[in-house]
Short mmCIF file of C-alpha atoms in Angstrom, two decimals:
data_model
loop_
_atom_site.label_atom_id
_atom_site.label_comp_id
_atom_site.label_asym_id
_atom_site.label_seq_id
_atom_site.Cartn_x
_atom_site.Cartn_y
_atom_site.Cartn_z
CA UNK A 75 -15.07 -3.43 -12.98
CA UNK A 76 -16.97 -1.99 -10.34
CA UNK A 77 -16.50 -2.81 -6.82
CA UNK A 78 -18.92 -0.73 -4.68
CA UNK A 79 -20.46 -4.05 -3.12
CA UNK A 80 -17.20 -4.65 -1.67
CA UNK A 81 -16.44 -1.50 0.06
CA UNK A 82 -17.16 -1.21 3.37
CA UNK A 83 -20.51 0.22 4.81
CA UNK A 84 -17.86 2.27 7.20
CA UNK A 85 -16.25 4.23 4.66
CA UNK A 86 -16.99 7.79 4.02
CA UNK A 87 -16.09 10.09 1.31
CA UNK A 88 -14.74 13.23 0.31
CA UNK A 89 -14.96 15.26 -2.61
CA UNK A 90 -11.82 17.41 -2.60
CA UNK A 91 -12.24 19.19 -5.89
CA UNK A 92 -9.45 19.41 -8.76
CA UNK A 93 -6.03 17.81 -8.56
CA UNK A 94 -2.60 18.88 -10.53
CA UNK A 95 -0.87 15.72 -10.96
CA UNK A 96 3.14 15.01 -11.27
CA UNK A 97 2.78 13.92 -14.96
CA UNK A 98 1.31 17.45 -16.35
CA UNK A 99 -2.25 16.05 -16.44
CA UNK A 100 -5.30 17.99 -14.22
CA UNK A 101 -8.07 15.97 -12.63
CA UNK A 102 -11.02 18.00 -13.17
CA UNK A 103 -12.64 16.32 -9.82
CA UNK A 104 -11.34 13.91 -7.27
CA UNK A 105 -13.35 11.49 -4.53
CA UNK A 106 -11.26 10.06 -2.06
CA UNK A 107 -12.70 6.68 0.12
CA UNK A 108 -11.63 6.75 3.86
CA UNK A 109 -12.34 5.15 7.37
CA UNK A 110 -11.72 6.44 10.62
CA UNK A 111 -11.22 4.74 14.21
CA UNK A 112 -11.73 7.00 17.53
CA UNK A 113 -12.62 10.91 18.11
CA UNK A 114 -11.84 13.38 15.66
CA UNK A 115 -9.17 15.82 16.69
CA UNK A 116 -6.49 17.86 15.11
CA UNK A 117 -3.89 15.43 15.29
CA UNK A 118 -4.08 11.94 13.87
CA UNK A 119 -2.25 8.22 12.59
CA UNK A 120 -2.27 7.86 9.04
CA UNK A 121 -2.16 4.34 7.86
CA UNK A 122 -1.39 3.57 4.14
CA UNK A 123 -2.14 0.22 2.32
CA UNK A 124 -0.11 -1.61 0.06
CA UNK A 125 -0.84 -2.25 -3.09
CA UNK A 126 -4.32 -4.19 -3.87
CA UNK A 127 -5.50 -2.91 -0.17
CA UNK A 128 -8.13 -0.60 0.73
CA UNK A 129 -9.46 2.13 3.33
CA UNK A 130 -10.28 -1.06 6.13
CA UNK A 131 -7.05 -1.54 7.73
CA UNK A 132 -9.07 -3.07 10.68
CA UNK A 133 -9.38 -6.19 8.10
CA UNK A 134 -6.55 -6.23 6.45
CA UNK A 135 -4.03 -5.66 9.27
CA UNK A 136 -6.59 -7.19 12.16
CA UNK A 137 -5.07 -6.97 15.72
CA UNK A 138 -3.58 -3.11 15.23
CA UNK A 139 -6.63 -1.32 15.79
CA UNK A 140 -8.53 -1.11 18.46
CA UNK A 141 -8.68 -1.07 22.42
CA UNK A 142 -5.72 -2.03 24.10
CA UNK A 143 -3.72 -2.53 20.74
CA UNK A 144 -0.94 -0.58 19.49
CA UNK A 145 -3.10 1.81 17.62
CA UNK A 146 -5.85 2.32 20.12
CA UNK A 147 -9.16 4.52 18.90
CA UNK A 148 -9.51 5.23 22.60
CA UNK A 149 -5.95 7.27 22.70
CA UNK A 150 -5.57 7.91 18.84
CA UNK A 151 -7.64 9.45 15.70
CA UNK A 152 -6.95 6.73 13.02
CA UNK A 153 -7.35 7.20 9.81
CA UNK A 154 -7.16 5.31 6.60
CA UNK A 155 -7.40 6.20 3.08
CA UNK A 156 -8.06 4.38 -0.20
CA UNK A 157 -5.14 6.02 -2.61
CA UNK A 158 -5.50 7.98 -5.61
CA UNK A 159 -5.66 5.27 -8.61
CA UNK A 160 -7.41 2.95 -6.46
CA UNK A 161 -10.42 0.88 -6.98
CA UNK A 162 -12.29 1.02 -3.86
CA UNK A 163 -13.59 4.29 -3.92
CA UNK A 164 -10.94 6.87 -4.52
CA UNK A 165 -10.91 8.54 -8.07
CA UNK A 166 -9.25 5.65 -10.53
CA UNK A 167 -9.09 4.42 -13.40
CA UNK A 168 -12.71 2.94 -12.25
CA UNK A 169 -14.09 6.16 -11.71
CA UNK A 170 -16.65 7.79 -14.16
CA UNK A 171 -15.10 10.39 -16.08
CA UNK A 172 -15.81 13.88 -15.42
CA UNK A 173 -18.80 15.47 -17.96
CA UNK A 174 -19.05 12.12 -18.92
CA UNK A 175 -20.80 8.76 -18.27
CA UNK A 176 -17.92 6.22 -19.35
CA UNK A 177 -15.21 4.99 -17.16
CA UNK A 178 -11.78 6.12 -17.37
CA UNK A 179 -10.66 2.42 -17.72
CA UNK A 180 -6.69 2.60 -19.28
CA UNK A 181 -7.20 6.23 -20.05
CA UNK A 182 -6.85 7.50 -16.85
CA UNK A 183 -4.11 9.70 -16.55
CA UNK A 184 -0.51 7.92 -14.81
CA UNK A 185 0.19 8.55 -10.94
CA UNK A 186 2.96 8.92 -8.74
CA UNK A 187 3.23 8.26 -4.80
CA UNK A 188 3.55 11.98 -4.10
CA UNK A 189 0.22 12.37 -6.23
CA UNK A 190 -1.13 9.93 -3.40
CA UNK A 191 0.22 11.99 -0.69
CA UNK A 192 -0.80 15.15 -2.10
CA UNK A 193 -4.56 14.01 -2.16
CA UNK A 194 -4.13 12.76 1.66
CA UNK A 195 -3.19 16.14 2.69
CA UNK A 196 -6.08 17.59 0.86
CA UNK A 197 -8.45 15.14 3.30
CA UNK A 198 -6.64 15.91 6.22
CA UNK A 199 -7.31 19.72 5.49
CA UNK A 200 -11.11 19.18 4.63
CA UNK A 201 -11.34 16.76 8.04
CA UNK A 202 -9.65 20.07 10.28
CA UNK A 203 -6.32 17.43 11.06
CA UNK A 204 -3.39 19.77 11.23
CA UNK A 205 -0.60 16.78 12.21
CA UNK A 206 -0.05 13.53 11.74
CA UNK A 207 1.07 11.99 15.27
CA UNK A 208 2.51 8.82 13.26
CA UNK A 209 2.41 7.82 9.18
CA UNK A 210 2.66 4.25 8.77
CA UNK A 211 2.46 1.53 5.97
CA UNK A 212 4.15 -1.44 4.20
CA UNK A 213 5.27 -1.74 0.55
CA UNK A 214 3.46 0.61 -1.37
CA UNK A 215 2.34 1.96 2.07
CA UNK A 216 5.97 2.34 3.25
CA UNK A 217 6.54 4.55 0.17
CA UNK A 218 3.90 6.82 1.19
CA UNK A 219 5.24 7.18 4.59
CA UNK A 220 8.59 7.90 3.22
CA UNK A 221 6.74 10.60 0.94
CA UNK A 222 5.23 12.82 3.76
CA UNK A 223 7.83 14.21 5.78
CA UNK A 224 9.61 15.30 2.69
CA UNK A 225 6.25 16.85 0.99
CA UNK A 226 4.82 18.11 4.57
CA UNK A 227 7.75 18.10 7.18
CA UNK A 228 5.50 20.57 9.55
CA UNK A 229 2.78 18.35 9.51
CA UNK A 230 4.21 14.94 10.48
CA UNK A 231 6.06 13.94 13.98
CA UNK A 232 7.28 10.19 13.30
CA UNK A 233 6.93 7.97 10.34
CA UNK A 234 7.00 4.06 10.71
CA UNK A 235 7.85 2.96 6.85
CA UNK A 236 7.48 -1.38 6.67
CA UNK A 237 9.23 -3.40 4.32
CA UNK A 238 10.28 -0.78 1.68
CA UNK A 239 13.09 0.83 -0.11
CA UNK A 240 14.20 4.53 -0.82
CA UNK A 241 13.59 3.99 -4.32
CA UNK A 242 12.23 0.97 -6.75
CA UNK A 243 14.42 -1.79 -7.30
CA UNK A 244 15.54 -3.11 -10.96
CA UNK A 245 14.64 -6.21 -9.55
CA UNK A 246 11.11 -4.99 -8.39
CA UNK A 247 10.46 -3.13 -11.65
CA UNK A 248 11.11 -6.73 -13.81
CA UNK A 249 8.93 -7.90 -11.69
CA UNK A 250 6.33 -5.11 -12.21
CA UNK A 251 6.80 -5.65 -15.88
CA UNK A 252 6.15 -9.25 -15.98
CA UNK A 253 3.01 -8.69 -14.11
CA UNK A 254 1.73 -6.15 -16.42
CA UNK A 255 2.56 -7.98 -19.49
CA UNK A 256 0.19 -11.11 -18.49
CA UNK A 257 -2.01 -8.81 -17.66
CA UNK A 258 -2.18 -6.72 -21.12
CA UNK A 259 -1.36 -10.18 -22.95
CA UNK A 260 -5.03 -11.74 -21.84
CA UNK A 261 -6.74 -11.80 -25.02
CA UNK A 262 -9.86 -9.61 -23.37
CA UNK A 263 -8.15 -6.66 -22.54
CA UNK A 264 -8.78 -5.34 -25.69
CA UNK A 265 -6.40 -2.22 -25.31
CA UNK A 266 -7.63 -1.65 -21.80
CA UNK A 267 -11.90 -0.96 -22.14
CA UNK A 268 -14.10 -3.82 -21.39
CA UNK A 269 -17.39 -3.67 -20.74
CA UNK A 270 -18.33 -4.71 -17.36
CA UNK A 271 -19.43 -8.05 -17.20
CA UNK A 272 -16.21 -9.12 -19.25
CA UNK A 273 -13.52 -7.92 -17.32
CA UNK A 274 -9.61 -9.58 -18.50
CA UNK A 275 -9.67 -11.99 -15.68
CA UNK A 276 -6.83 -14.91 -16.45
CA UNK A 277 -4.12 -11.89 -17.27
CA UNK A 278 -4.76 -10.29 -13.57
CA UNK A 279 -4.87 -13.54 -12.07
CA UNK A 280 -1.36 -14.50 -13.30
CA UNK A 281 -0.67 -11.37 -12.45
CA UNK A 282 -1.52 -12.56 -8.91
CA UNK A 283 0.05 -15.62 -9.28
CA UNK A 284 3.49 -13.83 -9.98
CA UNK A 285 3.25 -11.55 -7.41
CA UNK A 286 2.56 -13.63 -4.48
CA UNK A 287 5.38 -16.06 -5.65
CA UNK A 288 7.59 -12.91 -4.82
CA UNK A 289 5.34 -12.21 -1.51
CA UNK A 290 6.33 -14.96 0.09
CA UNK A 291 9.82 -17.09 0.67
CA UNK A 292 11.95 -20.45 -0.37
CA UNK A 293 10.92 -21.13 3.66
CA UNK A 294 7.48 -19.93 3.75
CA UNK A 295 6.63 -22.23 0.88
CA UNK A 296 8.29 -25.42 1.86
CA UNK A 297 6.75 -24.91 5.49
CA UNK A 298 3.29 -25.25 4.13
CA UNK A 299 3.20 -26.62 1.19
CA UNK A 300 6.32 -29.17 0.69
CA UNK A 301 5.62 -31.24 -2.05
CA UNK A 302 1.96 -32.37 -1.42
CA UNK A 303 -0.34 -33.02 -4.09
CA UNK A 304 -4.04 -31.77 -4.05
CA UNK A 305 -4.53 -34.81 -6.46
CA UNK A 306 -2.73 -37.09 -9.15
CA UNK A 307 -1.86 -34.05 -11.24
CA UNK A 308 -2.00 -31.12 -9.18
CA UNK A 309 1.24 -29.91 -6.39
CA UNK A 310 -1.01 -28.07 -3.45
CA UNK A 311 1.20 -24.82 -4.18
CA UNK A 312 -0.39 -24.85 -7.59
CA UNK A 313 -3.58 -24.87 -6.11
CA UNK A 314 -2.50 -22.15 -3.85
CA UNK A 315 -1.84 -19.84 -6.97
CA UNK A 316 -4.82 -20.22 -8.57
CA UNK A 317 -6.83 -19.80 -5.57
CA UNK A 318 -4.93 -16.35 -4.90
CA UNK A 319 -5.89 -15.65 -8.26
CA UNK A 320 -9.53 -15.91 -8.67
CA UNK A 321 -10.07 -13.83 -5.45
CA UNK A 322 -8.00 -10.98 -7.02
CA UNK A 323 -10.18 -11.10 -10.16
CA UNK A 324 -13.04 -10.96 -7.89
CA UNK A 325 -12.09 -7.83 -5.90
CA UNK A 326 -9.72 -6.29 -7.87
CA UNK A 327 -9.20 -4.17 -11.00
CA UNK A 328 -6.83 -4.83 -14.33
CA UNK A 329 -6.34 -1.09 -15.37
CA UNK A 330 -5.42 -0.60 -11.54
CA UNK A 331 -2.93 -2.72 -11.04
CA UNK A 332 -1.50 -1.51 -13.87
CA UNK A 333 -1.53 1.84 -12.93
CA UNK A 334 -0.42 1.62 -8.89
CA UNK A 335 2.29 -0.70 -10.44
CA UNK A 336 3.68 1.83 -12.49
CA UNK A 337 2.76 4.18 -9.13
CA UNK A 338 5.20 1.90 -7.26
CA UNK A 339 8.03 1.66 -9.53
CA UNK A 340 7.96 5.58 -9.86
CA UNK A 341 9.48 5.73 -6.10
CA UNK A 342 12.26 7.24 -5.46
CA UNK A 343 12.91 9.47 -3.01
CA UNK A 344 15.54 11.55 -4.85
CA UNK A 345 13.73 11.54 -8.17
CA UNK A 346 14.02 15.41 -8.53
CA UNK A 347 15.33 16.60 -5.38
CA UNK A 348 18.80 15.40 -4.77
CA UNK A 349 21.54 12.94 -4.16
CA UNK A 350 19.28 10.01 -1.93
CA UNK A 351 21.44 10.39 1.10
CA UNK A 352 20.68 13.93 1.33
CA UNK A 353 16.99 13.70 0.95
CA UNK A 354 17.02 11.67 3.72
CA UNK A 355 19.07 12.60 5.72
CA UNK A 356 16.85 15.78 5.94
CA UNK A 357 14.13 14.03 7.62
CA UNK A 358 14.91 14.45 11.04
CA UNK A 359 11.15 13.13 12.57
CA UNK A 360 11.79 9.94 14.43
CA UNK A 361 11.63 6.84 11.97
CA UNK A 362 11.31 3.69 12.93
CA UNK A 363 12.44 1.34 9.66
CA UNK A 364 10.77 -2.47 9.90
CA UNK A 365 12.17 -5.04 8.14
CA UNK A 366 11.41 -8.86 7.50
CA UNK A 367 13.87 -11.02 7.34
CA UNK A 368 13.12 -13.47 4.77
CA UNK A 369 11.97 -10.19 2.54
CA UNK A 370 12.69 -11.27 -1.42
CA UNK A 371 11.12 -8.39 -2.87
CA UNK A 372 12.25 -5.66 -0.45
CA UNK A 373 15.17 -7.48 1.15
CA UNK A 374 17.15 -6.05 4.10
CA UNK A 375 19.78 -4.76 3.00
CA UNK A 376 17.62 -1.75 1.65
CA UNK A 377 15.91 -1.11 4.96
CA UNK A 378 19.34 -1.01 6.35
CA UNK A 379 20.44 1.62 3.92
CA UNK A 380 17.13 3.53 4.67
CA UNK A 381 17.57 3.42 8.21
CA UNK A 382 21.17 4.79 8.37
CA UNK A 383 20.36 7.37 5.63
CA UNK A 384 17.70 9.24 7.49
CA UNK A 385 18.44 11.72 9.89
CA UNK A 386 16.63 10.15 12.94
CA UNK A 387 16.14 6.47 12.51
CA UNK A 388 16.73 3.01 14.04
CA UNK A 389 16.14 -0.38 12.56
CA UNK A 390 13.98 -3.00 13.46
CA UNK A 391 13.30 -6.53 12.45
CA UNK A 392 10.11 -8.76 11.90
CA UNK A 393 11.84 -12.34 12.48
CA UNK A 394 9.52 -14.82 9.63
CA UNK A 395 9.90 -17.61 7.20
CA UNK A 396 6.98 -15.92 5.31
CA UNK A 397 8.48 -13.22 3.62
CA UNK A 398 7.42 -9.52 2.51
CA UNK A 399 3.95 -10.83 3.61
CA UNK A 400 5.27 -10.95 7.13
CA UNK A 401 4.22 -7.31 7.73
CA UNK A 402 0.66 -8.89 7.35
CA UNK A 403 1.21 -12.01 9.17
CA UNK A 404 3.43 -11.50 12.42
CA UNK A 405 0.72 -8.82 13.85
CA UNK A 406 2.61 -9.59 17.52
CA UNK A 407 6.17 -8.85 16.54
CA UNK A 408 4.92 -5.61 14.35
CA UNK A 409 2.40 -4.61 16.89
CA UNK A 410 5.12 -4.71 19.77
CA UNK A 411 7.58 -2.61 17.34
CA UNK A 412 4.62 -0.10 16.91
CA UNK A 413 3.76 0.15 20.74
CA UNK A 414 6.85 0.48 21.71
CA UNK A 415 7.73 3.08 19.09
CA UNK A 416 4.79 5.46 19.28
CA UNK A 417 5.51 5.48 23.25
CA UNK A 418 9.20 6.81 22.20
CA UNK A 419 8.15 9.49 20.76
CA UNK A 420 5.57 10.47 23.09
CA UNK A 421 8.07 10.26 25.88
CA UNK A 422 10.22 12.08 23.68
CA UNK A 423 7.79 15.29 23.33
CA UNK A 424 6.83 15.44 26.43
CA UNK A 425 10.07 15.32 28.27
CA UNK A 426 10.82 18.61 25.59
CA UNK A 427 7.87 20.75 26.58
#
């Protein structure tokens, strides 16, 4: 489905040439979507979305960027990217085929969070950015941020991973599953190609629908939606689902979502390398782990682990009713975290010159 009328008249692009990906497969040419916020300079802050995001973190995580806030284009070089398998620019499953003039649609070859990174760190060489000050993100974002000091330890000072684990959950990958499944189950997926102007729409909108169900919290839910009816046959959270959605299906891709969701459930840190507490204990930038504490989907108890597994960490905690959402919601309490943080370590560095 395309979606250039919803990307952002900010974002540029880069054409970075061939990729070697994890699963054996070669991308014979790869585009990757990205904003930027402030000068340009050889040292930057990498944000990273989560998973149906894209390269404008100004509008989907308003009240970080800017003057004055905790990531301020004034001080910093910000950058965000849209990541490999993504739909808003970067080379995906939406992306013409190379030598051809058909869409890669289900056929486009399976990715992995380190492919992601990999593909970041060919932009920051083609944009002259030798460091990252800070690499930041939530969920899928957080996985990323995990993913760079251990693929590029010289070229990252601090990380900042948000409501995330070391590695993929059983519990996350059911839930994965079950999202796929309504999502290859709709009638018009047809084994993955559709034309354009019939997209499978009700599979990724359950799809939607399950997902935000595990976005949210018991709490959250009751605090704004009790029991209220939108009419005689129809609870107000219901309408609430559905809503969520129809705006995926209008933004968002089916052969994506399947693909970043497979992405996601391919994290884990020691996948290849070692014993977890090893791998991450090895990171010795600065990390500061966030945590929400009504998190279903990424609960606590996994940042916890994270933060006393890496070498140089401390924990930190976004106080909400509203769940793994919080990260998106509480902009104050993460902002302050951030600010605080990112001052830290700059104390830190210079205090060792």
């Amino acid at each position: 489905m395309p979606l250039d009328h919803l990307i952002s008249p900010r974002t540029r692009y880069a054409d970075l040439g061939p990729l070697a990906l994890e699963c054996g497969a070669t991308l014979a040419e790869t585009r990757i979507a990205y904003q930027t916020w402030g000068e340009p300079r050889s040292e930057a802050v990498l944000i990273c979305h989560a998973l149906t995001g894209s390269a404008d973190a100004a509008d989907w995580w308003p009240g970080l960027i800017g003057p004055g806030c905790a990531l301020d284009p004034e001080r910093d070089f910000i950058l965000c990217c849209n990541v490999l398998g993504g739909c808003y620019g970067t080379t995906g499953p939406t992306s013409q085929r190379a030598g051809a003039d058909t869409a890669w649609q289900v056929d486009f070859p399976p990715v992995t969070i380190r492919d992601m990174v990999h593909l970041q760190a060919r932009l920051l060489d083609h944009l002259g950015i030798e460091r990252l000050e800070l690499v930041t993100g939530g969920s899928m974002g957080g996985m990323q941020a995990l993913e760079w000091p251990l693929l590029y330890p010289d070229r990252v000072r601090a990380i900042a991973p948000i409501a995330v684990s070391a590695r993929h959950s059983s519990w996350c990958i059911g839930l994965s599953e079950a999202q796929r499944r309504a999502i290859t189950n709709d009638p018009r997926f047809r084994g993955g190609h559709y034309p354009d102007d019939d997209p499978p729409l009700e599979g990724l909108a359950l799809a939607r629908m399950i997902a935000i169900c595990t976005y949210r919290s018991w709490p959250s839910f009751q605090l704004r939606f009790g029991r209220e009816r939108r009419d005689s046959e129809t609870f107000q959270v219901e309408s609430y689902l559905h809503y969520q959605g129809e705006k995926l299906i209008e933004r968002f891709d089916a052969n994506t979502y399947l693909g970043l969701t497979r992405a996601m459930d391919s994290h884990d840190v020691g996948r290849g390398r070692d014993d977890d507490s090893r791998v991450l204990g090895s990171v010795t930038q600065p990390a500061l782990v966030v945590s929400v504490s009504s998190d279903v989907l990424y609960p606590p108890e996994e940042q916890r682990e994270l933060s006393a597994l890496l070498g140089n960490a401390r924990l930190a905690t976004i106080e909400s009713p509203h769940g793994h959402d919080a990260f998106l919601i509480e902009i104050d309490q993460l902002a302050r975290l951030l600010s605080e943080f990112l001052s830290e370590v700059r104390a830190a560095r210079v205090s060792t010159r």
